[in-house]
Amino acid sequence: MNKGYTIFISLVVALGGFLLGFDSAVISGAVNGITTYFEMSDWELGFAVGCVIFGAMAGNISAGPLSDRFGRKKILIVTAILFTVSATWSALATGYVEFVVARIIGGVGIGGAILIAPVYIAEIAPPKLRGSLVSLNQLNIVIGISVAYFSNYFLKDIQGESWRWMLGVEAIPAFIYFLALFSVPRSPRWLIQSQNLKKAAEKILVKIGGKDYADLTLSEIERGMDKKERKGTISDLLSHRMRTIMIIALGIAFFQQITGINAIFYYAPTIFEQAGGSTDSSFLQAIVVGLTNLVFTLVAIRLIDKLGRKPLLIIGTGAMAIALSMATFAFYKATYTLTPEAISQVNSEEIRTSITSLQGNTYSSQKDLTNDLKPLLSEAQLQDFKRNEAKKFISINATLVLIAILLYVAAFAISLGPVMWTLLSEIFPGNIKGIAISVVGFFNSLVSYTVTQFFPWELSNLGPTITFAIYAVLAVLALLFVMRYVIETKGKSLEEIEELLFVN
């Protein structure tokens, strides 16, 4: 068994996961820069950040059929090109529309990479190594998120438009990925199943595991092809016997995103600035968020087959509800005081002059403050104040906010983050698994987009207290859903799970 070669192939392909994670998180550091440069409203900002998910949906839908036709390797090469083009174009964009188009292109790469990279690794890896090698892709996603936060921190002080460097630096690992993919072989299973190229597949399998391994794997592939099981269709997902499975799948997919995880990853520095932190401290705290996500993802990988799926989900969603309640409480107890020192730090002279009449006033919420400001400021000035200046007047327990966010991310990383994809791979029958995961993944992306689109508007118009309270309630509902509907699949064969779930 040539374990080193197999690991090398998997690491190269899993670089797609790194790019996926990096692309998802790097925008967090660019939010303030792009908002100012493109003069965005809250809705435009939400769309500019979330539009990448539209691309991911397109990638989800198209990558599977295209990889069946042209091969896993070629589609992965295309995703590397898309990541490179997106990073370069978004960094050079001079208009809002072209910036959005560049982001959507990157989203297509994300949608393709998240689907095809683990499929390729699973097809190339020997059974004894498959679980750990496929998990490299999920681990690399989390590493990519952490590296993006580090990258943003070190690039934030570049003179001029630092956001361009933050977004453009992704082109470097993307181009390396493009070149490295030419060193990996085509999937032997795809070569046989789609191209009937048995000799080419055998050569690759011999290099991976030797002659005996190649012979055994070839016979397994051919035996699988002999089974004439009817392929499932979308209409099958709506059948009575699939009802329990679809409730679990769609429910977990819904709660994984609606509880706000991408709002945290995409807007981490913005949230910490809302808690009164400086730009430096906000970017540093985002790094800590990324590292927490990484550490607890490793914990989840270790515990998922020991504790089980459902216990991790119960612990995680319960802790998420507690964490979000802590953040809600911290912002609820915050006060806003218009001190002379804070007023002097307001960037706009017009706003500074207009609010001087309120000097010395203290408010129990951002909403109360903005209500008093409405007669004094124009609509544009009020929007600018809520987005950029309100944080200068806040008095809040910032440590409690940081602890709450870190607890939330840790809880997500051991539960809804990795467990959802594990459950989806287990609960659907083999003949319908591909189309079912695509449908559920599409729904999951749609919910993710909704959260990302609304979050800037929620912060500006509802305020952080109500925003985090909404997510806390949704986390409680997620906990109740898990306790009521999710079954434990640990230690059960796929056939046992199927018997447990199917409504006869």
XYZ file of C-alpha atoms in Angstrom, residues 67-382:
316
model
C -17.960 15.689 -13.237
C -19.798 12.540 -14.336
C -19.352 13.620 -17.949
C -15.875 15.197 -17.971
C -14.270 13.689 -14.869
C -13.623 14.817 -11.290
C -10.112 16.104 -12.034
C -11.159 18.413 -14.888
C -13.945 19.973 -12.838
C -11.560 20.553 -9.916
C -9.187 22.313 -12.320
C -12.082 24.504 -13.444
C -12.842 25.395 -9.800
C -9.199 26.431 -9.331
C -9.499 28.716 -12.375
C -12.741 30.178 -10.997
C -11.133 30.887 -7.602
C -8.183 32.601 -9.312
C -10.377 34.722 -11.609
C -12.729 35.673 -8.765
C -9.942 36.735 -6.398
C -8.157 38.785 -9.054
C -11.277 40.430 -10.474
C -12.865 41.275 -7.118
C -9.585 42.880 -6.025
C -9.449 45.013 -9.183
C -13.178 45.836 -9.424
C -14.108 49.506 -9.807
C -17.905 49.127 -9.907
C -20.465 47.456 -7.648
C -21.929 45.220 -10.373
C -18.582 43.835 -11.542
C -17.593 43.238 -7.897
C -20.770 41.184 -7.394
C -20.164 39.237 -10.630
C -16.603 38.459 -9.510
C -17.926 37.220 -6.148
C -20.540 34.999 -7.838
C -17.820 33.417 -10.011
C -15.959 32.504 -6.831
C -19.204 31.081 -5.469
C -19.475 28.690 -8.422
C -15.978 27.493 -7.512
C -17.082 27.003 -3.904
C -20.145 25.010 -4.953
C -18.051 22.775 -7.197
C -15.208 22.271 -4.720
C -17.407 21.421 -1.735
C -19.110 18.693 -3.771
C -16.381 17.213 -5.983
C -13.276 17.314 -3.741
C -14.668 14.848 -1.144
C -16.163 12.684 -3.910
C -12.772 12.438 -5.652
C -10.957 11.629 -2.397
C -13.538 8.965 -1.497
C -13.123 7.367 -4.937
C -9.325 7.370 -4.840
C -8.769 6.320 -1.200
C -8.499 2.723 0.062
C -11.337 1.794 2.480
C -9.103 1.791 5.586
C -7.976 5.366 4.899
C -11.155 6.760 3.373
C -12.706 8.277 6.500
C -9.592 10.135 7.639
C -8.650 11.267 4.113
C -12.134 12.595 3.309
C -12.069 14.477 6.629
C -8.974 16.329 5.357
C -11.286 18.347 3.134
C -13.488 19.492 6.052
C -10.384 20.217 8.123
C -8.904 22.287 5.304
C -12.103 24.355 5.068
C -11.691 25.310 8.714
C -7.957 25.982 8.250
C -8.817 28.218 5.283
C -11.195 30.241 7.468
C -8.490 30.704 10.127
C -5.819 31.689 7.593
C -8.212 34.252 6.068
C -8.582 35.952 9.455
C -4.794 35.991 9.917
C -4.313 37.339 6.389
C -6.843 40.118 6.955
C -5.136 41.163 10.179
C -1.711 41.502 8.564
C -3.036 43.284 5.459
C -5.438 45.721 7.146
C -2.804 48.461 7.655
C -1.625 48.612 4.041
C -1.932 52.193 2.876
C -4.727 52.909 0.425
C -7.400 50.319 -0.264
C -6.301 47.392 1.897
C -9.491 45.472 1.067
C -8.164 44.889 -2.455
C -5.113 43.091 -1.050
C -7.280 41.056 1.326
C -9.414 39.755 -1.525
C -6.647 39.491 -4.127
C -4.196 37.435 -2.062
C -6.436 34.377 -2.559
C -5.236 34.230 -6.172
C -1.860 32.892 -4.938
C -3.084 29.616 -3.330
C -5.716 29.313 -6.077
C -3.045 29.338 -8.798
C -0.911 26.881 -6.783
C -3.986 24.621 -6.578
C -4.442 24.895 -10.350
C -0.852 23.776 -10.992
C -0.867 21.050 -8.318
C -3.986 19.378 -9.731
C -2.045 18.368 -12.851
C 0.012 16.063 -10.591
C -2.974 13.957 -9.475
C -4.468 11.099 -11.517
C -8.011 10.832 -12.797
C -10.461 8.941 -10.595
C -10.135 5.204 -11.396
C -13.823 4.650 -10.637
C -14.820 7.394 -13.061
C -12.484 5.968 -15.720
C -14.248 2.597 -15.529
C -17.836 3.674 -14.908
C -17.942 6.549 -17.403
C -15.175 5.847 -19.915
C -14.715 2.053 -19.708
C -10.939 2.622 -19.498
C -10.075 -0.395 -17.358
C -6.331 -0.456 -18.168
C -5.851 3.217 -17.255
C -7.768 2.708 -14.009
C -5.774 -0.418 -13.154
C -2.483 1.458 -13.596
C -3.594 4.112 -11.091
C -4.892 1.546 -8.588
C -1.623 -0.421 -8.742
C 0.297 2.756 -7.922
C -2.017 3.401 -4.971
C -2.145 -0.059 -3.427
C -0.320 -2.693 -5.459
C -1.502 -5.438 -7.830
C -3.676 -7.333 -5.332
C -5.424 -4.148 -4.230
C -5.987 -3.140 -7.864
C -7.518 -6.522 -8.751
C -9.810 -6.475 -5.706
C -10.946 -2.880 -6.312
C -11.571 -3.491 -10.012
C -13.767 -6.490 -9.212
C -15.729 -4.440 -6.637
C -16.294 -1.624 -9.133
C -17.458 -4.034 -11.823
C -19.708 -5.866 -9.376
C -21.280 -2.552 -8.386
C -21.892 -1.722 -12.050
C -23.687 -5.028 -12.509
C -26.336 -4.032 -9.974
C -29.208 -2.531 -11.926
C -30.745 -0.504 -9.094
C -33.156 2.156 -10.298
C -31.847 5.680 -9.814
C -33.971 7.857 -7.583
C -35.665 11.058 -8.722
C -36.751 14.284 -7.026
C -40.335 13.008 -6.913
C -39.124 10.100 -4.748
C -38.080 12.625 -2.099
C -41.723 13.642 -1.758
C -42.976 10.098 -1.236
C -44.619 9.023 2.031
C -41.849 6.545 2.858
C -39.215 9.314 2.658
C -41.121 11.684 4.966
C -39.123 11.070 8.163
C -35.803 11.246 6.345
C -36.700 14.538 4.643
C -37.915 16.071 7.925
C -34.564 15.268 9.547
C -32.493 16.362 6.530
C -34.300 19.626 5.789
C -34.628 20.452 9.486
C -30.919 20.044 10.207
C -30.027 21.931 6.988
C -32.351 24.776 8.037
C -31.113 25.100 11.612
C -27.443 24.788 10.642
C -27.668 28.135 8.849
C -30.622 29.996 10.379
C -28.875 30.102 13.766
C -26.431 32.607 12.263
C -23.083 30.907 11.773
C -22.273 32.622 8.470
C -23.258 35.978 9.934
C -20.527 35.389 12.528
C -17.907 34.229 10.006
C -18.683 36.886 7.377
C -19.048 39.803 9.794
C -16.842 38.840 12.779
C -14.805 42.088 12.908
C -18.000 44.117 12.418
C -19.635 42.403 15.409
C -16.627 43.052 17.648
C -16.538 46.687 16.530
C -20.230 46.928 17.466
C -19.081 45.886 20.948
C -16.793 48.909 21.058
C -13.543 47.273 19.968
C -10.912 49.041 17.901
C -10.164 47.871 14.379
C -6.968 46.169 15.587
C -8.649 44.299 18.439
C -11.626 43.361 16.245
C -9.383 41.696 13.660
C -7.407 39.930 16.403
C -10.615 38.630 17.962
C -11.679 37.332 14.548
C -8.426 35.337 14.451
C -9.322 33.799 17.823
C -12.747 32.881 16.383
C -11.055 31.086 13.477
C -8.678 29.177 15.758
C -11.560 28.174 18.048
C -13.416 26.824 15.030
C -10.333 24.824 14.009
C -9.669 23.323 17.456
C -13.255 22.239 18.060
C -13.613 20.814 14.555
C -10.719 18.515 15.485
C -12.587 17.666 18.703
C -15.710 16.810 16.686
C -13.771 14.544 14.312
C -12.492 12.678 17.364
C -15.836 12.423 19.181
C -18.381 11.844 16.402
C -17.847 8.058 16.346
C -17.440 7.818 20.137
C -20.225 9.957 21.623
C -22.486 9.724 18.584
C -24.253 12.225 16.323
C -27.315 13.051 18.442
C -25.455 13.715 21.736
C -23.092 16.103 19.937
C -26.060 17.903 18.369
C -27.844 18.216 21.722
C -24.720 19.502 23.498
C -23.871 21.847 20.622
C -27.293 23.409 20.011
C -27.842 23.798 23.753
C -24.498 25.570 24.142
C -25.262 27.739 21.084
C -28.525 28.878 22.697
C -26.674 29.758 25.905
C -23.929 31.610 24.004
C -26.355 33.652 21.917
C -28.345 34.501 25.064
C -25.114 35.716 26.678
C -24.430 37.991 23.673
C -28.017 39.258 23.812
C -27.651 40.039 27.532
C -24.324 41.852 26.975
C -25.803 44.144 24.315
C -29.023 44.588 26.344
C -27.025 45.881 29.322
C -24.946 48.192 27.113
C -25.403 51.954 27.298
C -24.619 54.733 24.820
C -23.245 57.992 26.260
C -22.498 61.064 24.130
C -19.383 62.254 25.916
C -17.341 65.185 24.518
C -14.425 62.811 23.887
C -16.553 60.346 21.919
C -18.227 63.120 19.901
C -14.793 64.483 18.950
C -13.933 61.083 17.388
C -16.828 61.234 14.901
C -15.342 61.405 11.405
C -17.969 63.630 9.761
C -17.819 67.268 10.841
C -21.485 67.751 9.887
C -22.610 64.844 12.063
C -20.306 65.951 14.857
C -21.810 69.436 14.859
C -25.397 68.162 14.637
C -25.166 65.826 17.643
C -23.390 68.264 19.965
C -26.774 69.332 21.357
C -27.185 65.816 22.811
C -23.831 65.918 24.608
C -24.001 64.268 28.047
C -27.103 62.182 27.260
C -27.055 58.451 28.054
C -29.257 55.887 26.268
C -30.094 52.301 27.202
C -30.168 51.065 23.596
C -28.969 51.987 20.126
C -32.597 52.335 19.047
C -33.272 55.018 21.693
C -30.140 56.888 20.595
C -31.053 56.831 16.900
C -34.614 57.955 17.666
C -33.214 61.150 19.218
C -30.844 61.573 16.272
C -33.525 61.349 13.563
C -34.570 65.026 13.777
C -30.921 66.130 13.737
C -29.478 64.094 10.861
C -30.401 63.380 7.260
C -31.268 59.815 6.315
C -27.806 59.259 4.810
C -26.086 60.752 7.868
C -28.188 58.608 10.218
